[in-house]
Short mmCIF file of C-alpha atoms and ligand atoms in Angstrom, two decimals:
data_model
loop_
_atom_site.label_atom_id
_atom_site.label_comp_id
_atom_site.label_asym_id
_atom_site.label_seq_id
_atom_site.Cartn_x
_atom_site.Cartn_y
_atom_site.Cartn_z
CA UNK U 1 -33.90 -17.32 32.56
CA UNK U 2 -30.27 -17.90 31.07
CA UNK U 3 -29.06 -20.86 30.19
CA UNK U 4 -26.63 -22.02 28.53
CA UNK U 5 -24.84 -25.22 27.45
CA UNK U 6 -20.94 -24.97 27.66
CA UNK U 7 -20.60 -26.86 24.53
CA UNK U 8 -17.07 -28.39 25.64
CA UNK U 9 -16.74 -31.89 25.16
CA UNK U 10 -15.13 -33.78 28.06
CA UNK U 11 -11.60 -34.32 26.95
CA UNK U 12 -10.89 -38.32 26.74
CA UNK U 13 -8.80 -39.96 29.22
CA UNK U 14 -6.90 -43.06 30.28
CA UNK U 15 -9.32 -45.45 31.69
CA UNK U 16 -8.63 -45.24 35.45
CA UNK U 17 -7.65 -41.74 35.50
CA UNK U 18 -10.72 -40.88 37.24
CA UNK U 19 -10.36 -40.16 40.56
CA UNK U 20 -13.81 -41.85 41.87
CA UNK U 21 -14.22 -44.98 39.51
CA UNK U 22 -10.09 -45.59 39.37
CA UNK U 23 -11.17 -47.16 42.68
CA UNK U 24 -13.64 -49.49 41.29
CA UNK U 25 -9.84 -51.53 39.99
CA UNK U 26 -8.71 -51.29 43.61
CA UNK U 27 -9.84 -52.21 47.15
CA UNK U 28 -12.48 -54.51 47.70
CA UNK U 29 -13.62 -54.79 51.32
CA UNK U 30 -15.74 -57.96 51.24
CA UNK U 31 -17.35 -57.78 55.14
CA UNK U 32 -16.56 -60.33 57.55
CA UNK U 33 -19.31 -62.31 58.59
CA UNK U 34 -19.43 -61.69 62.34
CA UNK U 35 -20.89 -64.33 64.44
CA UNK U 36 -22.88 -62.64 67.35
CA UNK U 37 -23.51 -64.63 70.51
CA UNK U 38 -27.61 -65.35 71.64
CA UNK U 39 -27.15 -63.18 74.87
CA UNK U 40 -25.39 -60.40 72.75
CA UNK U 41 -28.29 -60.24 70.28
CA UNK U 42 -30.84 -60.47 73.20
CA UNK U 43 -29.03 -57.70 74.60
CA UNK U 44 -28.68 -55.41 71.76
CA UNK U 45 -32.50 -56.31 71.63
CA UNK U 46 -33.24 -54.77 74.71
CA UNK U 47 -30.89 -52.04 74.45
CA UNK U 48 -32.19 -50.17 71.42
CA UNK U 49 -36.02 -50.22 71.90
CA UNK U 50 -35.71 -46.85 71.84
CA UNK U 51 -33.75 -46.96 68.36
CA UNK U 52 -36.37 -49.29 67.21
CA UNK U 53 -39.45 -47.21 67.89
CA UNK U 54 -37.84 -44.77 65.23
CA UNK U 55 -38.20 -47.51 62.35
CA UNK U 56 -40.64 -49.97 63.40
CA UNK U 57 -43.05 -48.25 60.71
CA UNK U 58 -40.41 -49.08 57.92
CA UNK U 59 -38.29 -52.33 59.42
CA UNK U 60 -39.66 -55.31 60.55
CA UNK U 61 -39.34 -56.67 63.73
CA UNK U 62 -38.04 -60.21 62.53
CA UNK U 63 -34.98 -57.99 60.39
CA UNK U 64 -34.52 -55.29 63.17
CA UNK U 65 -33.43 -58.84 64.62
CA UNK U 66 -30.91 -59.16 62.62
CA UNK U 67 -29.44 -55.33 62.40
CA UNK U 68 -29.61 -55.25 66.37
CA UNK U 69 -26.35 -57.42 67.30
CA UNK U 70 -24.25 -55.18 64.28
CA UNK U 71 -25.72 -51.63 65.52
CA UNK U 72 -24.83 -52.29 69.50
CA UNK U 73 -21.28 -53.40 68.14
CA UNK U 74 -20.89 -50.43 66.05
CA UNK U 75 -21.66 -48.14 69.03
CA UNK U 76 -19.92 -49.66 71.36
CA UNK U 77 -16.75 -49.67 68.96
CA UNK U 78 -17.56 -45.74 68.40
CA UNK U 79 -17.41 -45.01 71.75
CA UNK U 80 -14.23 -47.20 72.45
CA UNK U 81 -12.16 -45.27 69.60
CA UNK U 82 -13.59 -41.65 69.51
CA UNK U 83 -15.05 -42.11 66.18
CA UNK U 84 -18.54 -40.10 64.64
CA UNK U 85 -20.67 -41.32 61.85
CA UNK U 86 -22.06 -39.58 58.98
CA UNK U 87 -24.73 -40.39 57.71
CA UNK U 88 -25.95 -38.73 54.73
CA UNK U 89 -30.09 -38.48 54.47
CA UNK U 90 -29.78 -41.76 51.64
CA UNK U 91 -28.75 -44.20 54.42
CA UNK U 92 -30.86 -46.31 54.77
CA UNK U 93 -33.05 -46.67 58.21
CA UNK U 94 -31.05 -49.04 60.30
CA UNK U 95 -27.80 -47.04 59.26
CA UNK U 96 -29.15 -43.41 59.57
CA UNK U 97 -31.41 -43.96 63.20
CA UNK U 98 -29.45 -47.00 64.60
CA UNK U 99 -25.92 -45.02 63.94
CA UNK U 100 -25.60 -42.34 62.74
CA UNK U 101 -24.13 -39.16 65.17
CA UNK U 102 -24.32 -36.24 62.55
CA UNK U 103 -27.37 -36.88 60.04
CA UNK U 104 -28.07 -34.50 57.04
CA UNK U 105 -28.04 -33.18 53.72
CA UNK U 106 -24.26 -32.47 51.90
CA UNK U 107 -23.73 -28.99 53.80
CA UNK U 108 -24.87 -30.03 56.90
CA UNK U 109 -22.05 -33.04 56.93
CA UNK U 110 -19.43 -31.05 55.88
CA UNK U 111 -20.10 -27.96 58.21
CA UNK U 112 -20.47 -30.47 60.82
CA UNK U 113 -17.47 -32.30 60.09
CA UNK U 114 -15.61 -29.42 60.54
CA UNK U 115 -16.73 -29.50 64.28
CA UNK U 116 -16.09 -32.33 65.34
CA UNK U 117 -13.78 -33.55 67.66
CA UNK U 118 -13.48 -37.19 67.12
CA UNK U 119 -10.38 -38.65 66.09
CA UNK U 120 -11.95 -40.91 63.64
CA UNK U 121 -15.01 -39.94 61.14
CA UNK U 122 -16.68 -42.55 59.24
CA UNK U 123 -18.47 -41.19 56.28
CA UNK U 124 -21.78 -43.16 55.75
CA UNK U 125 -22.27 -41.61 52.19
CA UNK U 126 -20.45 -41.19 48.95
CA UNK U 127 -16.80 -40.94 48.15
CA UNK U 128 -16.52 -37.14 47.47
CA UNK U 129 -18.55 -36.83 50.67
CA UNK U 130 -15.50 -38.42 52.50
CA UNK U 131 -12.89 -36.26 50.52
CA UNK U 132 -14.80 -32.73 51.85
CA UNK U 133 -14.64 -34.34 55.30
CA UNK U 134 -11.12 -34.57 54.39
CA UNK U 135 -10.59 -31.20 53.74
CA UNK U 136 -12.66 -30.12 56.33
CA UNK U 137 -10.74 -32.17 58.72
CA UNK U 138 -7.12 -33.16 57.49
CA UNK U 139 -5.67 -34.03 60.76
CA UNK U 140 -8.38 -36.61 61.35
CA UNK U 141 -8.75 -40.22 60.17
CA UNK U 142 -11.71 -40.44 57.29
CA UNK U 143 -13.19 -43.83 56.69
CA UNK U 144 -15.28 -44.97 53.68
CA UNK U 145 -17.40 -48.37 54.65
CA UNK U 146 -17.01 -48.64 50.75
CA UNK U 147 -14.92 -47.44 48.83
CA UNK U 148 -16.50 -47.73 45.35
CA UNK U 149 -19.45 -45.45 46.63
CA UNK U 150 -19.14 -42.62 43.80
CA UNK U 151 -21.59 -40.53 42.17
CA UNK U 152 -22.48 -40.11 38.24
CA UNK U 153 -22.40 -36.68 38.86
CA UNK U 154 -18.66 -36.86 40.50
CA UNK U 155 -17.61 -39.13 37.51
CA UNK U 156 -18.56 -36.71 34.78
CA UNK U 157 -16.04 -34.18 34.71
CA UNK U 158 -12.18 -34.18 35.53
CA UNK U 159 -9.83 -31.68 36.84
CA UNK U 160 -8.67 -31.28 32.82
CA UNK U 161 -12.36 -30.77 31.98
CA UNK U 162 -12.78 -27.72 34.24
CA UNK U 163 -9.24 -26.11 32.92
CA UNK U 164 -11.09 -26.78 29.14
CA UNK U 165 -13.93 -24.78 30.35
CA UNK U 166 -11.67 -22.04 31.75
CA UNK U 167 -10.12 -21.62 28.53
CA UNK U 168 -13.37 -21.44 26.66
CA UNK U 169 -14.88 -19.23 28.89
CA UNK U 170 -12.01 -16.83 30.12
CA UNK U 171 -12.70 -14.60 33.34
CA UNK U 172 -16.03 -16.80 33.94
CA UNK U 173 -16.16 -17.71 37.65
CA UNK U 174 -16.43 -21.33 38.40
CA UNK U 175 -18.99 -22.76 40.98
CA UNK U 176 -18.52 -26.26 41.53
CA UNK U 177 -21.31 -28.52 42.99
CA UNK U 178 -20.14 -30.26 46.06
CA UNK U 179 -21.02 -33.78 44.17
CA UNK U 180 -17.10 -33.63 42.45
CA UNK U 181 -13.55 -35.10 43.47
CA UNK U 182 -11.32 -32.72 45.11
CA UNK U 183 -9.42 -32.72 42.33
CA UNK U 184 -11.86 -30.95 40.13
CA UNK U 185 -12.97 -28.67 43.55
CA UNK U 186 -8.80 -27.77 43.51
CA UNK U 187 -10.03 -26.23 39.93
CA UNK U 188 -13.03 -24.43 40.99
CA UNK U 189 -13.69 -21.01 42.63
CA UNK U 190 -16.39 -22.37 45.25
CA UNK U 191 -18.26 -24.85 45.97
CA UNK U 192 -21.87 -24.97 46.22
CA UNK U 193 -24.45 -27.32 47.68
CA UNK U 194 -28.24 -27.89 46.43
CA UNK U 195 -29.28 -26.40 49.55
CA UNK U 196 -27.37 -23.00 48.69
CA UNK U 197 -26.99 -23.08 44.87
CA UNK U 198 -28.75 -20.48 43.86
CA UNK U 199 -26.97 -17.90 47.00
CA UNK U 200 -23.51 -18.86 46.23
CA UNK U 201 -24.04 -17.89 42.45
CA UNK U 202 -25.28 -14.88 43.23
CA UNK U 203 -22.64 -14.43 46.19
CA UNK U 204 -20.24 -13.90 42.97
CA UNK U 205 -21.46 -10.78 41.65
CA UNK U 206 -20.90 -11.56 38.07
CA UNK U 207 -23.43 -11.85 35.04
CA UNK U 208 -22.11 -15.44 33.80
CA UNK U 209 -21.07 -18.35 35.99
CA UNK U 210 -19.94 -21.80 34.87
CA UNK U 211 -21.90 -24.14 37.25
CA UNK U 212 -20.71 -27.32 36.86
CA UNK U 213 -21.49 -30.43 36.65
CA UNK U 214 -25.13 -31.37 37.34
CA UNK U 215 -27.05 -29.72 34.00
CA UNK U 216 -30.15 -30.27 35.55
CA UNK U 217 -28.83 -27.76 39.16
CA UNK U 218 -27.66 -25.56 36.79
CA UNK U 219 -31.31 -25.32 34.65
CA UNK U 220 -33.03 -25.34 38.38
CA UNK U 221 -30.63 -22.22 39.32
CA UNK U 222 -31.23 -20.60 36.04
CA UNK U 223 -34.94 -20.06 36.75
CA UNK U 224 -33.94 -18.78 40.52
CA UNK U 225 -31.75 -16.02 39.41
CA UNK U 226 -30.88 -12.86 37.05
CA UNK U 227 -27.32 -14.57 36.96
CA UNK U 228 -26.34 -16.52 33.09
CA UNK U 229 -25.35 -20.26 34.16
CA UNK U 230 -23.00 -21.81 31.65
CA UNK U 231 -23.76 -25.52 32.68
CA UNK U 232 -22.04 -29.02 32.02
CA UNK U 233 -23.74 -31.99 30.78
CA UNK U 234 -23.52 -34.09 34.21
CA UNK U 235 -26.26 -35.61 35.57
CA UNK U 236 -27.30 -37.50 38.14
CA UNK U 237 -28.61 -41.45 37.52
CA UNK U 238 -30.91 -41.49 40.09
CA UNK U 239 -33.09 -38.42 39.54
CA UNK U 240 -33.01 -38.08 35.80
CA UNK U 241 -35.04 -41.47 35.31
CA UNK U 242 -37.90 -39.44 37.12
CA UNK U 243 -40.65 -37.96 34.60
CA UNK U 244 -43.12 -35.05 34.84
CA UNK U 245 -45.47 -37.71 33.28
CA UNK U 246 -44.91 -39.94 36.27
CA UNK U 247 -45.99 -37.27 39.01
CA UNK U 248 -48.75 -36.07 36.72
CA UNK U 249 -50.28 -39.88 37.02
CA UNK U 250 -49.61 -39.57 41.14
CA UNK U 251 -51.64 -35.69 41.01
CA UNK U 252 -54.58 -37.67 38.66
CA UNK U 253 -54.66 -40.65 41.24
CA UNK U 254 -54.77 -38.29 44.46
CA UNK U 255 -55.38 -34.76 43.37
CA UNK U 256 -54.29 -33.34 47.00
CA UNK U 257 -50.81 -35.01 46.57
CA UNK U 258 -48.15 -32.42 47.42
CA UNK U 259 -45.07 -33.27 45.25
CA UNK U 260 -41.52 -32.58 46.65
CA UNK U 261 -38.35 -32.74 44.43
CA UNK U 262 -34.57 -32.28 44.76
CA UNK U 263 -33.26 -30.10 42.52
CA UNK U 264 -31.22 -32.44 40.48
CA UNK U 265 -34.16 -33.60 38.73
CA UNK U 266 -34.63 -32.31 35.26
CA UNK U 267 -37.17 -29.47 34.70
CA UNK U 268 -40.68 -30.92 33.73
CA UNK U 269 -40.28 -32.91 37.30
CA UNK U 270 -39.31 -29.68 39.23
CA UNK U 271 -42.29 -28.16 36.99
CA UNK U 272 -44.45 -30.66 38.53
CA UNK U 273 -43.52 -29.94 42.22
CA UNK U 274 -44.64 -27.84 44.94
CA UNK U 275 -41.58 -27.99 46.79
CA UNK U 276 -37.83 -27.80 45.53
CA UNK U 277 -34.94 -28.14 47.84
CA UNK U 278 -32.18 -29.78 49.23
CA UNK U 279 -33.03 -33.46 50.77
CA UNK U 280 -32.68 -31.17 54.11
CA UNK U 281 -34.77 -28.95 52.90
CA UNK U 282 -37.39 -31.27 51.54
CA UNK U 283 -36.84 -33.36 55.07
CA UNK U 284 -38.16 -29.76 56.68
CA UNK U 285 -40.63 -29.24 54.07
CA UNK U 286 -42.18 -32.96 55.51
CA UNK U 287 -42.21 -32.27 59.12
CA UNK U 288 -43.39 -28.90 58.85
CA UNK U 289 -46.25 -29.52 56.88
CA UNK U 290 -47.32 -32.99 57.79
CA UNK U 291 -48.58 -33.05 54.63
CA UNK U 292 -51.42 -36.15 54.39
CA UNK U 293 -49.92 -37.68 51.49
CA UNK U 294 -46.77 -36.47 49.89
CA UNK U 295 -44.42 -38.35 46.54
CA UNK U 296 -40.45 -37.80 47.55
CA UNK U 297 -38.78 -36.86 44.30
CA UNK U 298 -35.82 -38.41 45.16
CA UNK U 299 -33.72 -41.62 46.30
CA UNK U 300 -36.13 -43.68 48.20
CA UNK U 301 -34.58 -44.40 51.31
CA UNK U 302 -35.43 -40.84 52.77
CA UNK U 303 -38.92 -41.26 52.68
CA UNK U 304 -38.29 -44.45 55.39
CA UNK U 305 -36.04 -41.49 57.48
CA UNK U 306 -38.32 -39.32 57.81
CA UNK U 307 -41.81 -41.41 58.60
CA UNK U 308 -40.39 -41.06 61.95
CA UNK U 309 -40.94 -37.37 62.21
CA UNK U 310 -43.79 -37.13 59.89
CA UNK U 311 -45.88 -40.07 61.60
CA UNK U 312 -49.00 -39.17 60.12
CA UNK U 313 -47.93 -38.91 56.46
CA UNK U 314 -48.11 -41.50 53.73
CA UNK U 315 -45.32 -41.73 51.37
CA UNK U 316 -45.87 -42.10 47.92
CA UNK U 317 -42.69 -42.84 46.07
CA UNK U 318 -41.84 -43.82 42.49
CA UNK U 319 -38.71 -45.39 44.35
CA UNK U 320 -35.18 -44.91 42.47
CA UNK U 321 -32.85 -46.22 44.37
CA UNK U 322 -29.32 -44.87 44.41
CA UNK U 323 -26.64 -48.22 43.36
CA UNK U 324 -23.70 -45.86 45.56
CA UNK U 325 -25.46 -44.71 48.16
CA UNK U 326 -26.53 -48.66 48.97
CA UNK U 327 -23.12 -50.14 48.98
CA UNK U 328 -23.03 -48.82 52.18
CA UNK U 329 -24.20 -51.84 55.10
CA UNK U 330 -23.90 -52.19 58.81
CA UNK U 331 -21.60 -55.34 58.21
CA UNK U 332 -19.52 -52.87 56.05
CA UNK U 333 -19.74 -50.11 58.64
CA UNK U 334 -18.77 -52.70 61.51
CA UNK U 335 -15.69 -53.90 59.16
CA UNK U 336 -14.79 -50.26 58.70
CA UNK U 337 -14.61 -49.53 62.22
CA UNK U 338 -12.84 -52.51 63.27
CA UNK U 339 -9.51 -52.58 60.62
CA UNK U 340 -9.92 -48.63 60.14
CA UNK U 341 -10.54 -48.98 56.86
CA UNK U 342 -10.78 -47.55 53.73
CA UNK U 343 -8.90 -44.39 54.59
CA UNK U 344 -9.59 -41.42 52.36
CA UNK U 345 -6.80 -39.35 51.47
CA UNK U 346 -6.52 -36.26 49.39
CA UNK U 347 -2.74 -34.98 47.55
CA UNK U 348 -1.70 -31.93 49.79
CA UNK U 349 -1.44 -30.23 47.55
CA UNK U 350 -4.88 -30.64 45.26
CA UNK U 351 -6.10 -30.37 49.14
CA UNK U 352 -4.89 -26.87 49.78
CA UNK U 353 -6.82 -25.53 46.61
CA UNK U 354 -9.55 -27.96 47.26
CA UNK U 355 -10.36 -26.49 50.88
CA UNK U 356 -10.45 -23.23 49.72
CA UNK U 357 -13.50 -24.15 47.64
CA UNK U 358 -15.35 -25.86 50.28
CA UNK U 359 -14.30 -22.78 52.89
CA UNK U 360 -15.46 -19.70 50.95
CA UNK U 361 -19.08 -21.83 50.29
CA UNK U 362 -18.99 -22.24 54.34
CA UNK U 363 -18.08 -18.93 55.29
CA UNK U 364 -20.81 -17.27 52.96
CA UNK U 365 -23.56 -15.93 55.77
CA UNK U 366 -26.14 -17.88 54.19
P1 LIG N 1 -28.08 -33.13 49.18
O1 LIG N 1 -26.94 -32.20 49.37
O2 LIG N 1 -29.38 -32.42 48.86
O3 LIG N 1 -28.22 -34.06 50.31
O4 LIG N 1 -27.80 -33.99 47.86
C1 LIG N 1 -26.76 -34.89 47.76
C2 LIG N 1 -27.01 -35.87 46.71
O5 LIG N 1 -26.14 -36.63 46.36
C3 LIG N 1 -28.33 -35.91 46.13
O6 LIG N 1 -28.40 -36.86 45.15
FE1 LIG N 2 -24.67 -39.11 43.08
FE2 LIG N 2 -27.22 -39.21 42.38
FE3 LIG N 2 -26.28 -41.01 44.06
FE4 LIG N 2 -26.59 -38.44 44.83
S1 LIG N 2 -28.19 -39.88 44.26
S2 LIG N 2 -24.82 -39.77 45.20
S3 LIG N 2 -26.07 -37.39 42.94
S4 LIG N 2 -25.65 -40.75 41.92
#
């Protein structure tokens, strides 16, 4: 394996200057508390027992109650204005089964985006999640439930961070992990998803890549490939706080445990798993084993997704759950809908150089 730290410092800025938490001075969308009539609700009720029999292992009937009345309005809203949901595997239950139209991991969305031919998208995920349905889509409206939905990983490292490592590191290709503003993707060669990491690396031909910005990615593709990865010291706040000391205590407990782990995780996690992929991949992993007891290494509302398909597994999880991913409510998704807002626009012209990114990863025959 070879592995190396850039050793660049990222270069100071301005607060605000960054493109994801800049927003956190911005918009607010506080949502609107909707008043839903008693034959509405019993309706809705009625309506989605067949939504309901998806999460009744992981919701509550007396709080499905409650979601009901907001999930028939969102649908019935999606169908009056042409609009899709994303809904990236972290939503949780009510969001991901009661409304969500394209459901996946980051490559998934963004290939799917690209199909789509609604006028509106709402992206039930992250910020830079939105932006690549941006620049997967320009010509169609992109709305963000929440706007202040970023990513630690996405809030590392600027667009003048990635032109520091250039000049360190002259003639070094640059692969860019999808979590990252389209600014820094405008910077980058390609763009690369945990569920083809290690492929789009190699995709390059050369012996050193800068992989940037997840440190722990870069140490997982290091031991997956003949390729030197010149990393960035990024990382993501949700799966570093996981320890290999942790999933040792779940093996000890129940030594027949199988251990699953996304890839940002650092390595004496992944050196604790039996699986390592994508939260796609690790979704598949699930239902095509049907393992009897399995620990999700990852954010904890995909365990509750995928009971569903895995009905006779028991989920173990040392539950960290992720602050961005959960800003993201029906009542905020309803709002969204409603006022078409928060509308995610990228410059042109960072766009142009942005998509380019994005399109060689999605035209790689992977
Ligand atoms: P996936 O592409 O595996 O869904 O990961 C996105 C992410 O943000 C994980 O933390
Ligand atoms: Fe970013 Fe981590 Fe949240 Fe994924 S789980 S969106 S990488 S902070």
């Amino acid at each position: 394996m070879a592995f190396l730290d850039s050793g660049v410092e990222p270069i100071r800025r301005q607060r605000g200057a960054d493109p994801v938490r800049a927003l956190d001075a911005d918009i607010d969308i506080e949502p609107a508390r909707h008043h839903f009539d008693a034959a509405f609700v019993r309706e809705a009720i009625r309506e989605l027992k067949p939504v309901y029999a998806k999460v009744e292992r992981v919701i509550p009937s007396f709080e499905w109650a409650a979601h009901a009345p907001y999930i028939k309005a969102i649908r019935d809203l999606k169908r009056e204005k042409n609009a899709v949901i994303l809904a990236h595997n972290y939503m949780t239950p009510e969001i991901f089964h009661g409304v969500g139209d394209i459901l996946g991991d980051s490559l998934q969305l963004a290939k799917e985006a690209a199909k789509t031919d609604a006028d509106i998208i709402v992206q039930c995920g992250v910020h830079f999640m939105a932006e690549t349905s941006k620049l997967m889509c320009p010509e169609k409206k992109i709305l963000i439930p929440d706007p202040k939905a970023g990513c630690s990983l996405a809030s590392s490292i600027t667009a003048e961070d990635v032109r520091a490592l250039r000049a360190a590191y002259p003639g070094v290709p640059v692969v860019t992990y999808v979590n990252t503003s389209a600014a820094v993707k405008a910077e980058c060669d390609i763009c690369c998803t945990s569920a083809n990491a290690v492929k789009v690396v190699e995709s390059l031909g050369a012996p050193r890549v800068l992989l940037i910005p997840d440190q722990y990615l870069a140490r997982y593709v290091a031991t997956q490939t003949k390729v030197e990865i010149i990393s960035w010291k990024g990382a993501c706040e949700v799966h570093e706080r996981f320890t290999g000391a942790e999933l040792r205590g779940y093996r000890e407990a129940e030594p027949n445990v199988k251990i699953i782990a996304h890839p940002e995780c650092p390595p004496d996690v992944i050196a604790e798993a039996d699986y390592t992929g994508s939260t796609a991949g690790m979704i598949m992993w699930v239902t095509d084993h049907q393992p009897k007891r399995v620990v999700l290494v990852t954010e904890c509302s995909m365990a509750d997704n995928v009971a569903y398909a895995a009905p006779k597994t028991e989920f173990t999880r040392p539950c960290n759950l992720c602050p961005h991913m959960k800003r993201i409510s029906l009542p905020k998704i309803l709002d969204s809908l409603l006022y078409e807002k928060v509308e995610v626009t990228v410059d042109p012209a960072v766009a142009a150089r942005a998509r380019l990114a994005v399109e060689r990863m999605v035209k790689l025959p992977l």
